[in-house]
Amino acid sequence: MKKTLNFIIISAITIAITACTKKNDPTPVYNPANLASLSVEFDNIVGDRTLTFNNTGSLYTNTAGEKFSISKLQYFISNIKVTSTSGNVYTVNQDSSYFLIKGQDKATRFAKVKVPEGDYAKVTFTIGVDSLRSTMDISKRTGALDPSGTMDDGMYWGWNSGYIFFKLEGNSDVISNDVNGDPTGKKQFKYHIGGFGGYSAPTINNIHTVTIDLTAGGIAKVRKDRQANVHLLVDLMKVFNGSNSFSIAAHPNVMFSEFSTKISANLKELFKHDHTEN
Amino acid sequence: MKKNIFWMVLATFTLFLLACKKETQIKEAVSGFLGFQKPAHFPEPVYKFANNKVTEGGFKLGRALFYEARLSRNNTVSCGSCHIQSSAFTQHGHEVSHGIDDRLGTRNSPPIMNLAWNKAFMWGGGVFDLDLQPIVPITAHEEMDETLENVMAKLRTVPKYPTMFKTAFGTEEITTARFMKALSQFMLMCVSANAKYDKVMRKEAGATFTADEAAGYALFKTKCASCHSEPLFTDNGFHNNGLAPSNIDDQGLYTATLIATDKYKFKAPSLRNLSYTAPYMHDGRFLTLNGVFEHYNSEVQATPNLDPLLQQNGKRGISLSTDDRAKLTAFLKTLDDTELITRQDLSEQ
């Protein structure tokens, strides 16, 4: 009896080992406690070109035919969630799920999180900061959310308590020098998109959630012994050319206003999965 | 002889001990810090004290920060520059705030008073938590024009602060959250509840209204109390009281909510301490109470969202005869709280 049992166990192990070597990479059993690292890379581009700042010698052109340069780009990515190929959904611990991506600081382009070992077919995230966190006690706003840290880069509206989710600034000659454009004559455009829905009364809500399907570009194989990286291209041209396309001349400054909801809807279209490095 | 010396030493020692004991007792009595006390006739506060209990250390740190000019870019302006205790923590004599490099703001400095009961801050709302309010003046170009990051860096270099943060919060670390919470603790302690009105309401010995004050109180209850409700003398709500739009067309609450029905609504201010807080309204347009009365009496404008209370039976405004005004003034003066403007513990030390 004991012998047969031993035999079964040994053959089972052998089969398991050979199976391993054959397939070389089995999908680990889903275990929410067995965490490994995953990074999501936000690689900012402008249409067919790379993002460079203040490139006045070689301007970008939107579909309205307006030529422009970019001087500042920053946005919050938060609340990362992954869905495995077999349908398990894992939400990253919220306290470790806020990232400020700064165009000028390449080191900030990765959102690094811990998720269970597994194969993932979808990544979901929020552009901006969720309304719950936007109204939390100040002691819960640390790291990227510390108003003093983000403040310097102006990612917080003090007067209307709330984070600026997305900020794009630049210059274009199409901007007039009067009050409808830039009265300082610098021909600057400014898009500061925020608005978490209001604290006591509902107001504009520019929080959007994006889900990226990784199946075509390569699923993310998260294992303890390596670093899976989901490489996204973030096409800033879509800010102007998305479903709600608009001209810079007509809307050179958009901050806390109705029109910001049009731009924030375009933001959902910025993110495309390019490939995954496993 | 030897024995005597022994007794002498013992006696002096005991004396010392007694003296010491007395001194500590006295100290305890002096610093009998009671924390935040809700006045008996006030409602429950709105501020979440569970997240920030007022302690003596926190309050003292908050006071030091409130009067700290390093909070401004060139170390010239403190919170106390625009919120002056003797003017019930307003900037007396300035229609709109006067900040760094003599830059002018667009709104009148409101009193720092009974903030624990505020649901929203600023004339036009926008800020929903007292702990987040200081970000606005510190970073506003025409107020203090500084960054929070820089303020923290400056405070770390002043020897007294790490110690004070330790007393208040347990370690010397200076963080945004601790900084804000300390400022809140100081501001929450600026409670105004000891005016004559309060004494009358609490039926304290000898406190009664004069005939004029009582008549004014009756008038107040029929004409003003729905927005300036007792005992805080504000309903904490936003209303359009019919002021003509200002030069800069300040639209008040609408700016923060973008809801059309919020246009020209401003927070109903408390009517406590009016003797010290002139000029009046969000842009300080009225220099005297009579100016305010005349507004309600004959100058109410039919701007969008004018409060229905100010347009009843086909008539705009609230009629106020000369006699009404005298009586109302007599009553409003019973809301002056000399304690708030003189309390030593709220002054710069």
XYZ file of C-alpha atoms in Angstrom:
627
model
C 0.000 0.000 0.000
C 2.654 2.458 1.135
C 4.755 1.502 -1.824
C 2.019 2.208 -4.334
C 1.401 5.567 -2.725
C 5.089 6.407 -2.951
C 5.098 5.350 -6.553
C 2.118 7.523 -7.373
C 3.634 10.532 -5.669
C 6.976 10.094 -7.380
C 5.444 9.670 -10.814
C 3.197 12.668 -10.198
C 6.222 14.785 -9.329
C 8.108 13.496 -12.354
C 5.200 14.290 -14.615
C 4.923 17.717 -13.078
C 8.628 18.383 -13.572
C 8.658 17.154 -17.168
C 5.525 19.147 -17.816
C 7.347 22.168 -16.492
C 10.414 21.729 -18.599
C 8.294 21.136 -21.635
C 6.046 24.126 -21.332
C 8.810 25.982 -19.507
C 6.369 28.510 -18.035
C 3.207 27.259 -16.406
C 0.622 29.725 -15.224
C 1.033 29.851 -11.453
C -1.980 29.020 -9.358
C -3.799 32.264 -8.595
C -3.064 33.257 -5.030
C -3.825 36.840 -3.987
C -1.131 36.613 -1.317
C 1.630 35.557 -3.695
C 2.634 38.984 -5.015
C 5.215 39.888 -7.638
C 5.968 43.115 -9.475
C 4.347 44.466 -12.572
C 5.054 47.790 -14.188
C 2.944 49.777 -16.590
C 4.977 52.121 -18.728
C 3.481 55.384 -19.963
C 5.517 56.278 -23.024
C 4.378 59.717 -24.166
C 4.339 60.372 -27.910
C 2.764 62.949 -30.229
C 1.163 61.315 -33.284
C 3.966 59.812 -35.329
C 6.688 61.518 -33.368
C 8.392 61.313 -30.030
C 7.606 63.863 -27.337
C 10.157 66.640 -27.036
C 9.649 69.818 -25.089
C 9.692 73.347 -26.493
C 10.713 72.018 -29.889
C 9.959 75.283 -31.672
C 12.221 74.303 -34.564
C 10.025 71.368 -35.497
C 6.416 71.902 -34.494
C 3.644 69.318 -34.202
C 0.480 69.750 -36.293
C -3.038 68.712 -35.219
C -5.888 67.808 -37.596
C -7.134 71.388 -37.464
C -3.808 72.211 -39.138
C -2.546 74.145 -36.129
C 1.157 74.009 -35.392
C 2.177 73.762 -31.736
C 4.918 72.891 -29.288
C 4.590 71.359 -25.828
C 6.160 72.844 -22.701
C 4.611 70.783 -19.922
C 2.887 67.436 -19.497
C 1.819 65.805 -16.228
C -0.966 63.458 -15.229
C -2.135 61.187 -12.445
C -2.685 57.476 -12.979
C -4.368 55.629 -10.129
C -6.352 52.610 -8.948
C -4.648 49.952 -11.021
C -6.503 46.691 -11.487
C -5.517 43.600 -13.489
C -7.582 40.758 -14.942
C -5.936 37.376 -15.471
C -6.388 35.239 -18.561
C -8.675 33.010 -16.504
C -10.767 35.917 -15.299
C -9.402 36.622 -11.800
C -9.548 40.321 -11.015
C -6.991 41.826 -8.644
C -7.136 45.414 -7.393
C -3.817 46.828 -6.222
C -3.749 48.037 -2.610
C -5.145 51.528 -2.974
C -2.558 53.253 -0.808
C 0.141 52.115 -3.272
C -1.798 52.899 -6.410
C -1.287 56.612 -7.152
C 1.280 57.774 -9.694
C 2.165 61.186 -11.046
C 3.611 60.803 -14.547
C 5.750 63.802 -15.480
C 6.679 64.128 -19.137
C 9.922 65.915 -18.367
C 11.088 63.321 -15.849
C 11.542 59.974 -17.591
C 11.979 58.179 -14.281
C 8.314 58.797 -13.491
C 6.985 56.981 -16.560
C 6.493 53.648 -14.777
C 3.572 52.814 -12.517
C 5.056 49.978 -10.456
C 2.661 47.760 -8.546
C 2.474 44.356 -6.867
C -0.025 41.806 -8.176
C -0.321 38.029 -7.699
C 1.856 35.864 -9.919
C -0.131 35.044 -13.012
C -0.866 35.794 -16.651
C -2.788 38.977 -17.258
C -4.911 39.902 -20.239
C -6.205 43.270 -19.068
C -4.954 46.298 -17.189
C -7.436 48.853 -15.853
C -6.567 52.254 -14.401
C -8.048 55.638 -13.600
C -6.840 58.829 -15.268
C -6.798 61.199 -12.298
C -7.610 60.707 -8.628
C -10.818 58.989 -7.524
C -13.415 61.034 -5.664
C -13.055 59.078 -2.435
C -9.361 59.894 -2.116
C -10.026 63.465 -3.231
C -12.140 63.983 -0.123
C -10.081 61.970 2.370
C -8.434 63.341 5.466
C -5.163 65.125 4.699
C -3.184 62.473 6.577
C -4.196 59.968 3.861
C -2.678 62.083 1.108
C 0.958 61.115 1.075
C 3.465 60.424 -1.691
C 2.255 61.583 -5.110
C -0.868 62.965 -3.432
C 0.843 65.190 -0.850
C -0.430 68.637 -1.805
C 2.998 70.042 -0.974
C 4.793 67.640 -3.294
C 2.371 67.917 -6.175
C 1.850 71.582 -5.491
C 5.168 72.685 -6.871
C 4.142 71.285 -10.208
C 0.714 72.752 -9.698
C -1.309 69.540 -9.676
C -3.701 70.729 -6.976
C -6.401 73.382 -6.955
C -6.452 74.930 -3.502
C -9.424 77.227 -4.058
C -11.636 74.379 -5.182
C -10.063 71.575 -3.145
C -9.111 68.917 -5.631
C -6.370 67.460 -7.781
C -5.635 68.442 -11.368
C -5.722 65.106 -13.170
C -4.096 66.063 -16.425
C -2.044 69.089 -17.380
C -0.793 69.921 -20.857
C 0.754 73.276 -21.713
C 2.472 74.577 -24.802
C 2.542 77.289 -27.418
C 0.924 77.918 -30.753
C 1.012 80.930 -33.035
C -2.712 80.528 -33.700
C -3.465 81.911 -30.211
C -4.635 85.527 -30.201
C -3.145 88.189 -27.954
C -6.492 89.305 -26.503
C -8.524 88.045 -23.545
C -9.807 85.135 -25.611
C -6.252 83.952 -26.122
C -3.158 84.828 -24.126
C -3.107 88.526 -23.184
C 0.550 88.233 -22.128
C 1.431 87.728 -25.801
C 3.262 84.461 -25.073
C 0.756 82.504 -27.178
C 0.472 79.851 -24.543
C -2.217 77.190 -24.288
C -3.093 75.570 -20.989
C -5.257 72.528 -20.415
C -5.689 71.769 -16.723
C -8.261 69.020 -16.443
C -9.683 68.056 -13.040
C -12.992 67.816 -11.209
C -13.924 64.800 -9.098
C -17.666 65.342 -9.041
C -18.087 67.701 -6.094
C -18.098 67.281 -2.332
C -21.570 68.316 -1.260
C -23.223 69.114 -4.588
C -22.565 67.315 -7.857
C -20.396 69.176 -10.335
C -18.288 68.164 -13.328
C -16.714 64.761 -13.039
C -13.672 64.209 -15.210
C -12.570 60.944 -13.658
C -12.275 58.290 -16.334
C -11.307 54.662 -16.156
C -9.496 52.948 -19.013
C -9.166 49.219 -19.623
C -6.430 48.037 -21.941
C -6.680 44.599 -23.559
C -3.251 43.009 -23.733
C -4.194 39.933 -25.734
C -3.080 41.203 -29.124
C 0.098 42.968 -27.981
C 1.160 40.317 -25.471
C -0.214 39.274 -22.096
C 1.761 40.136 -18.962
C 3.392 37.140 -17.286
C 3.976 38.211 -13.741
C 6.539 36.080 -11.921
C 8.682 36.631 -8.875
C 11.950 36.154 -10.741
C 11.422 38.853 -13.365
C 9.825 42.167 -14.140
C 6.866 42.189 -16.505
C 6.377 45.583 -18.139
C 3.262 46.600 -20.044
C 4.440 49.220 -22.501
C 1.730 51.732 -23.393
C 2.032 54.514 -25.921
C 0.300 57.688 -24.794
C -0.538 59.737 -27.853
C -0.940 63.376 -26.869
C -2.171 64.296 -30.347
C -5.440 62.636 -29.334
C -6.015 65.430 -26.804
C -6.830 67.582 -29.853
C -7.816 64.918 -32.361
C -9.884 62.558 -30.226
C -13.628 62.025 -30.666
C -14.257 65.561 -29.377
C -11.704 67.187 -31.640
C -11.224 70.918 -31.119
C -9.002 73.716 -32.275
C -6.402 75.351 -30.072
C -7.391 78.788 -31.369
C -10.982 78.277 -30.224
C -10.066 76.831 -26.809
C -6.585 77.934 -25.780
C -7.288 77.737 -22.030
C -9.434 75.053 -20.507
C -9.447 74.567 -16.758
C -12.425 74.123 -14.447
C -15.204 74.611 -17.012
C -17.884 72.667 -18.895
C -15.641 72.300 -21.937
C -13.144 70.347 -19.850
C -15.514 67.363 -19.975
C -15.040 67.236 -23.771
C -11.276 67.139 -23.406
C -11.364 64.629 -20.582
C -13.411 62.297 -22.794
C -10.592 62.499 -25.362
C -8.091 61.483 -22.684
C -9.582 57.991 -22.636
C -8.359 57.563 -26.215
C -4.723 58.407 -25.482
C -3.607 54.985 -24.291
C -2.639 52.190 -26.717
C -0.889 48.966 -25.803
C 2.280 48.580 -27.843
C 3.876 45.441 -26.404
C 4.698 43.672 -23.165
C 8.192 42.857 -21.941
C 8.077 39.704 -19.857
C 25.470 68.860 66.821
C 25.717 66.172 64.219
C 22.102 65.344 64.853
C 21.111 68.964 64.465
C 22.818 69.251 61.118
C 21.022 66.126 60.061
C 17.665 67.615 61.024
C 18.498 70.910 59.370
C 19.395 69.228 56.150
C 16.280 67.149 56.313
C 14.133 70.193 57.005
C 15.566 72.203 54.140
C 15.153 69.243 51.893
C 11.510 68.869 52.849
C 11.026 72.556 52.298
C 12.524 72.245 48.858
C 10.291 69.341 48.085
C 7.253 71.256 49.230
C 8.298 74.286 47.214
C 8.793 72.162 44.149
C 5.468 70.512 44.631
C 3.754 73.841 44.924
C 5.418 75.061 41.754
C 4.303 72.055 39.730
C 0.818 72.445 41.099
C 0.777 76.082 40.059
C 2.047 75.166 36.605
C -0.701 72.625 36.210
C -3.281 75.153 37.216
C -1.965 77.755 34.773
C -1.833 75.388 31.841
C -5.243 73.878 32.578
C -5.709 73.356 28.853
C -9.217 72.175 28.244
C -9.073 71.505 24.529
C -12.065 72.208 22.353
C -15.207 72.854 24.384
C -18.594 73.017 22.710
C -20.595 75.911 24.170
C -23.731 74.513 25.795
C -26.156 76.349 23.518
C -24.299 75.496 20.261
C -25.081 72.541 17.986
C -22.678 69.624 17.486
C -19.616 70.741 15.498
C -19.162 69.691 11.876
C -15.354 69.411 11.994
C -14.152 65.811 12.330
C -12.369 66.061 15.675
C -11.893 62.291 15.596
C -9.169 62.858 12.972
C -7.552 65.745 14.832
C -8.041 66.036 18.569
C -7.075 69.449 19.858
C -4.127 69.119 22.259
C -2.179 71.792 24.058
C 0.938 71.055 22.006
C -0.973 71.070 18.738
C -2.782 74.280 19.592
C 0.438 76.078 20.559
C 2.166 74.885 17.399
C -0.838 76.039 15.375
C -0.691 79.434 17.034
C 3.021 79.780 16.257
C 2.338 78.853 12.623
C -0.629 81.207 12.356
C 1.627 84.118 13.307
C 4.628 82.828 11.313
C 5.677 85.156 8.477
C 7.907 82.427 7.008
C 4.714 81.037 5.492
C 5.030 83.727 2.825
C 7.566 83.905 -0.011
C 9.568 86.837 1.403
C 8.798 86.177 5.077
C 6.664 89.306 5.453
C 3.065 88.100 5.649
C 1.504 85.730 8.196
C -2.047 84.443 8.488
C -2.386 86.939 11.308
C -1.606 89.824 8.911
C -5.002 89.457 7.288
C -6.796 87.847 10.206
C -6.115 90.287 13.057
C -7.380 89.326 16.489
C -8.449 92.828 17.540
C -10.680 92.900 14.438
C -12.182 89.498 15.273
C -9.527 87.991 12.988
C -10.431 90.036 9.914
C -8.354 92.653 8.106
C -10.064 95.751 9.390
C -10.105 98.698 7.021
C -9.462 96.674 3.891
C -12.354 96.022 1.510
C -10.338 93.276 -0.117
C -7.347 91.482 1.336
C -3.971 93.151 1.221
C -1.162 90.627 0.856
C 2.439 90.178 -0.183
C 4.212 93.024 -2.041
C 1.059 95.085 -1.398
C -0.910 92.982 -3.868
C -4.663 93.157 -3.488
C -6.994 90.195 -3.519
C -10.590 90.196 -4.685
C -12.379 89.328 -1.476
C -12.756 90.620 2.070
C -10.945 88.673 4.816
C -13.614 86.830 6.810
C -13.266 86.281 10.568
C -11.551 83.168 11.924
C -14.345 82.304 14.316
C -16.547 79.303 15.091
C -15.021 77.454 12.144
C -15.753 74.077 13.753
C -19.363 74.561 12.631
C -18.553 75.557 9.029
C -19.618 73.160 6.311
C -17.754 74.984 3.543
C -15.038 77.597 3.548
C -14.477 80.818 1.638
C -17.141 83.236 0.447
C -17.831 81.062 -2.557
C -17.359 77.607 -1.034
C -14.861 75.455 -2.918
C -12.895 74.356 0.136
C -14.729 71.640 2.057
C -12.239 70.802 4.792
C -10.570 73.247 7.173
C -7.415 71.117 7.013
C -7.098 71.962 3.308
C -7.848 75.674 3.590
C -4.325 77.031 4.344
C -3.109 75.778 0.950
C -5.076 78.592 -0.665
C -3.580 81.647 1.068
C -0.060 80.186 1.136
C 0.049 79.557 -2.601
C -2.121 82.460 -3.812
C -0.089 84.954 -5.791
C -1.701 87.964 -4.113
C -1.665 86.537 -0.593
C 1.519 84.727 0.459
C 2.840 83.521 -2.929
C 4.821 80.602 -1.483
C 4.900 76.851 -2.103
C 4.014 74.419 0.679
C 7.156 72.447 -0.020
C 9.243 75.533 0.597
C 7.344 76.412 3.771
C 8.122 72.951 5.173
C 11.783 73.373 4.235
C 11.942 76.773 5.943
C 10.253 75.526 9.112
C 12.750 72.658 9.404
C 15.560 75.190 9.731
C 13.976 77.051 12.655
C 15.110 75.297 15.853
C 11.837 75.687 17.757
C 9.692 73.882 15.189
C 11.010 70.305 15.283
C 10.590 70.448 19.065
C 7.095 71.846 18.807
C 6.092 69.230 16.224
C 7.435 66.574 18.578
C 5.360 67.871 21.484
C 2.294 68.046 19.279
C 2.591 64.858 17.245
C 5.164 62.615 18.925
C 8.110 62.986 16.532
C 10.036 65.906 15.068
C 8.929 65.154 11.533
C 7.363 68.125 9.751
C 4.779 66.972 7.208
C 2.019 68.680 5.263
C -0.679 66.840 7.203
C 0.747 67.766 10.625
C 1.245 71.361 9.553
C -2.371 71.669 8.396
C -3.769 69.896 11.441
C -1.888 72.189 13.823
C -3.203 75.287 12.041
C -6.707 73.822 12.250
C -6.301 73.221 15.978
C -5.508 76.866 16.573
C -8.336 78.115 14.378
C -10.874 75.730 15.916
C -10.126 77.204 19.324
C -11.210 80.656 18.136
C -14.708 80.127 19.478
C -16.927 83.138 19.937
C -19.699 82.318 22.408
C -19.371 84.857 25.186
C -21.157 87.910 23.874
C -24.012 89.460 25.819
C -26.435 87.502 23.615
C -24.851 84.232 24.744
C -25.063 85.208 28.396
C -28.730 86.063 27.997
C -29.387 82.770 26.228
C -27.544 80.824 28.901
C -29.509 82.768 31.508
C -26.327 83.817 33.240
C -26.776 85.947 36.327
C -27.882 89.469 35.567
C -27.834 89.093 31.786
C -30.959 90.510 30.179
C -31.680 92.443 26.994
C -32.630 96.120 27.234
C -35.974 97.088 25.716
C -34.298 98.182 22.467
C -32.185 95.039 22.249
C -35.245 92.873 22.824
C -37.177 94.759 20.135
C -34.202 94.390 17.794
C -34.054 90.664 18.557
C -37.705 90.311 17.585
C -37.106 92.195 14.328
C -34.043 90.095 13.643
C -36.014 86.894 14.098
C -38.635 87.888 11.560
C -36.408 89.596 8.979
C -32.934 88.098 9.107
C -32.821 84.817 11.020
C -33.637 82.469 8.167
C -30.178 83.017 6.651
C -28.325 84.345 9.683
C -29.684 81.645 11.996
C -28.965 81.402 15.704
C -26.844 80.630 17.575
C -24.040 80.874 14.973
C -25.885 83.619 13.086
C -25.393 81.800 9.812
C -27.279 78.846 8.350
C -23.982 77.824 6.737
C -25.780 78.041 3.426
C -25.185 79.956 0.208
C -27.625 82.627 -0.900
C -27.880 85.504 -3.316
C -28.794 88.452 -1.108
C -29.211 90.762 -4.082
C -25.906 92.616 -4.210
C -25.203 94.161 -7.601
C -22.459 92.094 -9.300
C -19.011 93.410 -8.439
C -16.615 94.996 -10.948
C -14.939 91.667 -11.514
C -18.349 89.944 -11.709
C -17.541 87.522 -8.883
C -20.152 84.772 -9.248
C -19.492 83.146 -5.871
C -20.466 79.520 -5.388
C -20.978 79.025 -9.135
C -17.220 79.253 -9.737
C -16.749 76.110 -7.663
C -19.772 74.101 -8.796
C -20.537 75.370 -12.330
C -24.207 74.828 -11.511
C -26.254 77.650 -13.048
C -28.528 77.948 -10.000
C -25.460 78.744 -7.861
C -24.626 81.971 -9.699
C -24.148 84.957 -7.345
C -24.674 82.866 -4.231
C -22.270 83.601 -1.394
C -21.891 82.089 2.034
C -24.151 83.758 4.579
C -21.607 85.230 7.002
C -22.102 85.126 10.753
C -23.357 88.389 12.232
C -21.269 87.972 15.374
C -18.694 90.668 16.124
C -19.858 93.075 13.404
C -18.525 96.005 15.461
C -15.000 94.768 14.761
C -15.278 93.356 11.241
C -16.214 96.257 8.929
C -16.211 96.617 5.968
C -18.966 94.177 5.061
C -19.890 91.665 2.311
C -17.615 89.468 0.195
C -15.938 92.442 -1.411
C -16.154 94.755 1.582
C -18.387 97.222 -0.280
C -20.247 98.574 2.762
C -18.319 100.539 5.347
C -21.102 100.739 7.927
C -24.076 98.756 9.147
C -26.324 101.485 7.859
C -24.945 100.785 4.387
C -25.980 97.151 4.831
C -29.463 98.114 6.075
C -29.961 100.433 3.114
C -28.980 97.604 0.815
C -31.644 95.283 2.224
C -34.143 98.138 2.377
C -33.875 99.592 -1.124
C -30.914 98.367 -3.148
C -31.602 94.651 -3.633
C -31.028 93.778 -7.305
C -32.932 91.163 -9.284
C -29.812 89.234 -10.309
C -30.126 85.539 -11.228
C -31.019 83.293 -8.271
C -32.021 86.126 -5.945
C -33.218 84.467 -2.748
C -37.035 84.175 -2.652
C -37.008 85.661 0.862
C -35.850 88.922 -0.665
C -38.658 89.160 -3.196
C -41.923 88.515 -1.423
C -45.374 89.749 -2.410
C -44.041 91.438 -5.501
C -41.658 93.600 -3.491
C -37.885 93.322 -3.497
C -35.833 93.651 -0.313
C -36.643 93.886 3.393
C -38.103 97.179 4.545
C -36.173 98.645 7.463
C -37.357 101.939 8.988
C -35.003 104.234 10.888
C -36.486 102.899 14.094
C -36.007 99.276 12.954
C -32.386 100.031 12.166
C -31.720 101.521 15.600
C -33.245 98.505 17.287
C -31.479 96.006 15.031
C -28.196 97.785 15.699
C -28.805 97.569 19.438
C -29.425 93.845 19.124
C -26.494 93.188 16.792
C -24.200 94.885 19.311
C -25.120 92.190 21.826
C -23.260 89.809 19.482
C -19.949 91.589 20.095
C -17.666 89.267 22.005
C -14.814 91.194 23.614
C -13.390 87.942 24.903
C -12.607 86.680 21.383
C -10.711 89.830 20.491
C -8.739 90.009 23.724
C -8.120 86.399 24.751
C -4.423 86.187 25.554
C -4.124 82.564 24.433
C -5.174 83.517 20.895
C -2.627 86.336 20.543
C 0.807 86.207 19.026
C 3.140 85.180 21.869
